[in-house]
Amino acid sequence: MLARYFPILEWGKTYNGQVLTSDLVAAVIVTIMLIPQSLAYALLAGLPPVVGLYASILPLVAYAIFGTSRTLAVGPVAVISLMTASAAGAVAAQGSAEYLEAAITLAALSGVMLFVLGVLRMGFLANLLSHPVISGFITASGILIATSQLRHILGVRGGGDTWPEMLGSLFSALGEVNVWTLAVGVPAVIFLFWVRKGLKPLLMKFGMGARAADIAAKAGPVAAVAVSILAVMAFDLAARGVNITGAIPSGLPPFAVPSTDLSLIQQLFIPALLISIIGFVESVSVAQTLAAKRRQRISPDQELIGLGASNIASAFSGGYPVTGGFARSVVNFDAGAQTPAAGAYTAVGIALASLFLTPLLFSLPIATLAATIIVAVLSLVDLKTPRQLWTYSKGDFSAHMATILITLLAGVEMGVIAGVVVGLMLYLWRTSRPHAAIVGRVPETEHFRNIKRHDVITVPHVLSIRIDESLTFLNARWLEEYVLEEVAERPELRHVILMASAVNAIDASGLESLEAINHRLKDAGIKLHLSEVKGPVMDKLQRTHFVDELNGKVYLSQDRAFAEAMRDAGDDAPPPGDMARGMI
Amino acid sequence: MLARYFPILEWGKTYNGQVLTSDLVAAVIVTIMLIPQSLAYALLAGLPPVVGLYASILPLVAYAIFGTSRTLAVGPVAVISLMTASAAGAVAAQGSAEYLEAAITLAALSGVMLFVLGVLRMGFLANLLSHPVISGFITASGILIATSQLRHILGVRGGGDTWPEMLGSLFSALGEVNVWTLAVGVPAVIFLFWVRKGLKPLLMKFGMGARAADIAAKAGPVAAVAVSILAVMAFDLAARGVNITGAIPSGLPPFAVPSTDLSLIQQLFIPALLISIIGFVESVSVAQTLAAKRRQRISPDQELIGLGASNIASAFSGGYPVTGGFARSVVNFDAGAQTPAAGAYTAVGIALASLFLTPLLFSLPIATLAATIIVAVLSLVDLKTPRQLWTYSKGDFSAHMATILITLLAGVEMGVIAGVVVGLMLYLWRTSRPHAAIVGRVPETEHFRNIKRHDVITVPHVLSIRIDESLTFLNARWLEEYVLEEVAERPELRHVILMASAVNAIDASGLESLEAINHRLKDAGIKLHLSEVKGPVMDKLQRTHFVDELNGKVYLSQDRAFAEAMRDAGDDAPPPGDMARGMI
């Protein structure tokens, strides 16, 4: 029981020297990668760079205690940073103390929400986000993030929460472009793109192993950071208008207290909920991918608790919302991390960096950080998915495109909400019009098939309908309409058989519809039969009066039901074989 | 095409003298029944009684032109009147001109909404209301309505939108009870109850036919109205404090114009939407019940248009929101109405009544109208349903009770909204945890059954999972978790077979989950197979790369899949018979 809420108790029992070595190696590699990334994402969130470091220390320790994934690395990530900027920007101006307080409060709120959802085992709520909606949201966020960082490459002021706003402010500032900033930013972008695509093959050509080459390539941003710091110092670029990071306060994260101002909490409530859900969905899918590779398990409900604890830890140490990041988790995994302890060691590494390394970062150009963000998020933009969705399902395609468009045009929060609403509406629409087929018997067999697709035996006074969906309130009305419409068209009808082989459940509304159909058919002098009802469904039906009141019978097999209905009407069942086809 | 939007063109073609006679007879009976009912429901809506008459004239004509039910009678109904009182009461004081304007505007808004939903064929939205939610809402409304009318029986002032408010105002006014009002109201309630239960058997005992006795019993309120008017006049009860209807302006409905004040429209938007949906759901279920008895059809989308036109007609003739009522439609049906023309003739009847009959109603006691309302709505209170739901499904029971409680405690609008939200959450929760079974082969057969329920053959390196639900975004995450968890528990596993015989659809999220499972199993060195995939599902899958990338095969039959997986692992398929059981 205790181990369920504290997974550390389980893996801690078998911790030994060998695992320690693996974890330490992974921690060193991840630390090196995390330093520039944390600074960059804090910039994206509109926060002082050091806040990115703060958000990469205690949250990792909290996750190591409560998380169920062995290799997930939590910390600031791009999409959540953008959402933080959007939510905090709505209540305060960037750079103000209120803005930082809003970010900290967002982390606290999101942490509490995730924690509570986890304790209540409500992880299923994340299901409201379908894959097309999530991927649309991430593509649009990637575009928004990359666009928002262009101003740092150009060395101009700018802003905006939506794409048109961002583009507008960029265009109107084109006259103020700083060429020295451009001279740092553009090579940085090109170098980082090359590192992603070209460095790994090059290193492997020089005899490096594939895994090592991969990890070395991930350290590319560190090289870009080092070179651009040296360039700034060598050419005194700060004096030429290149924005630099400036003095970063050295030291461990401060003890921070989230705001208890109710009106602020009210304003941040919905954004915090959206940040929680998006963060959870992303994190769980990363954790599942990695766990499956080693045949390990994660528990989504406990993950909610782990991420909740991480965000609460982030809030109380001056950080902002965090979640499990894809890139850093993959590096952690590939570098050989065995347990969440690797995360705790990474935290120590980042803490050391924020104690001793920050003076070195004084001359780091903002343009370099923007370049690392742009290169990282452009890989989020996925142009293959729309095409695949178009081929597979027009409805899912619409949900995907609606999410992209609304996110670009109305911002991240509206984008997520619209995606959920469109996805649900589409689902309800589909479920409310399920597939059903009028079936007949395939000659010389006991099989029943769709009369539209197959050459089958039917008789005018018996109607067999196969329903390919569970009967719930979403389609109960459809069922009544469908059956009664088909009945109204057949004046000779005396028997209706509902073939329930694909009905996995019947809720109270479905049951009431069946009762209504039964009563109405009785009024019209028609018998209603059921066939091939599944075991669990029949168990539930037998707890009601429905079976007693049924104006016909429940048959185990459709074949038997059809044969009896034919006989009852005075006609003999046709003998097997083609003779029977005369009756069609 | 034209006949689709104007059903009158269809039934009008075959209209003849015999049908005319039937329709006229029904119209006379319904008119007599409607007069007291219309006055009473206007009272319930907090409107002058004559508004009830106005709402029973033009709406019937509009429905006769656009409606698809042959026997539905539209007009004021109890639940919609209560909702109107609640919505109009939120923006203006009862009795004021603004209150009446709000009621008229509600009818216009609701009419436009229904009409637009009908043209867009969005009737499926009504599916959001499950049967347990609707019946809970109606039970609670019945309790609220009966309670709200008690003050008229007691002759005291009172008010409130929620049950505690109503009870509180009743208790605090108990000292002011008017005994003369009580002397009218209590006998009226008792008489009307007796008419409902005892009059029909009595009339039949005196040799009247069952149908005629039924109709005569429905005219009970007319007798109560007549007797109480005489009593008021004979004993000058008005002077003794008994509230009477007073002067009702004679004449045809006025031409009214709904408000175009945007802030009013904004305030009334949600209430109008709820009124539309509740009205539509009630009306369609009445119409379907009656249509089925004569093997007729109604078209739900065209019903939206018909009800929309009725409400617009109501708004422009000084009425308030209307819908198809259960009691009046049944009377219309039983009295022999053949076409919607009966409704138009009823409209003429009511118009004549409002021209010539209103002076007679001057002395009608409000207590009598309240008594007719109380007796009518107490039949809405349904105490059997909670018990049935408890037996059948705890989830549906919870949705039902939540709707009742929230409607009683927070009013009708919150009640409907909460019901929809609770119902959807419950559905999502259920769908996100569908049924799946690990199956094995029944010895000596080709059938596969749940290993927990049956004594079946399995082998450690093959896992067969039957999924009893369509794969959608609501359960895509569950599927990954379920499969990977089962796989994580079986170190010897080399084959996973997903048996898809009950999978009716796979959306893009479901497909992506299958792809994820495929990749993860591949990483773990396990083959993934599918068996018994339905035709339409397979058609869609073949438009994707999934089948090519599948790390195993797609089999038509589970038996074949199982046999090949066993052989592939080096073990021979067990021969049929009990020898095979040694391998379990």
mmCIF file of C-alpha atoms in Angstrom, chain A residues 9 55 101 108 122-124 148 195 200 225 231 256 267 270-271 294 336 372 381 384 401 405 441 444 458 463 534 563:
data_model
loop_
_atom_site.group_PDB
_atom_site.id
_atom_site.type_symbol
_atom_site.label_atom_id
_atom_site.label_comp_id
_atom_site.label_asym_id
_atom_site.label_seq_id
_atom_site.Cartn_x
_atom_site.Cartn_y
_atom_site.Cartn_z
ATOM 1 C CA LEU A 9 10.319 2.124 -1.622
ATOM 2 C CA ALA A 55 12.371 24.353 -12.066
ATOM 3 C CA GLU A 101 4.152 35.199 -8.897
ATOM 4 C CA ALA A 108 1.136 25.285 -7.410
ATOM 5 C CA MET A 122 -9.315 10.385 -12.416
ATOM 6 C CA GLY A 123 -6.569 9.911 -14.975
ATOM 7 C CA PHE A 124 -9.264 8.923 -17.463
ATOM 8 C CA SER A 148 7.601 33.993 -30.909
ATOM 9 C CA VAL A 195 23.979 19.126 -35.313
ATOM 10 C CA LYS A 200 25.644 11.988 -35.707
ATOM 11 C CA VAL A 225 26.225 28.369 -25.984
ATOM 12 C CA ALA A 231 31.989 35.622 -29.533
ATOM 13 C CA ALA A 256 8.827 30.739 -2.639
ATOM 14 C CA GLN A 267 -8.188 33.763 -13.173
ATOM 15 C CA ILE A 270 -8.718 27.147 -16.240
ATOM 16 C CA PRO A 271 -5.188 27.752 -17.626
ATOM 17 C CA ARG A 294 12.323 -2.444 -21.111
ATOM 18 C CA GLY A 336 21.625 4.255 -19.279
ATOM 19 C CA THR A 372 17.921 26.317 -29.449
ATOM 20 C CA VAL A 381 5.570 20.564 -36.289
ATOM 21 C CA LYS A 384 2.571 14.078 -42.113
ATOM 22 C CA MET A 401 -7.305 21.068 -38.422
ATOM 23 C CA LEU A 405 -6.414 26.792 -36.710
ATOM 24 C CA ARG A 441 -29.345 -15.932 -44.135
ATOM 25 C CA GLU A 444 -26.884 -23.421 -47.048
ATOM 26 C CA THR A 458 -35.136 -13.004 -46.323
ATOM 27 C CA LEU A 463 -37.014 -8.478 -40.275
ATOM 28 C CA LYS A 534 -23.635 -11.510 -24.983
ATOM 29 C CA ALA A 563 -36.188 -20.343 -38.417
#
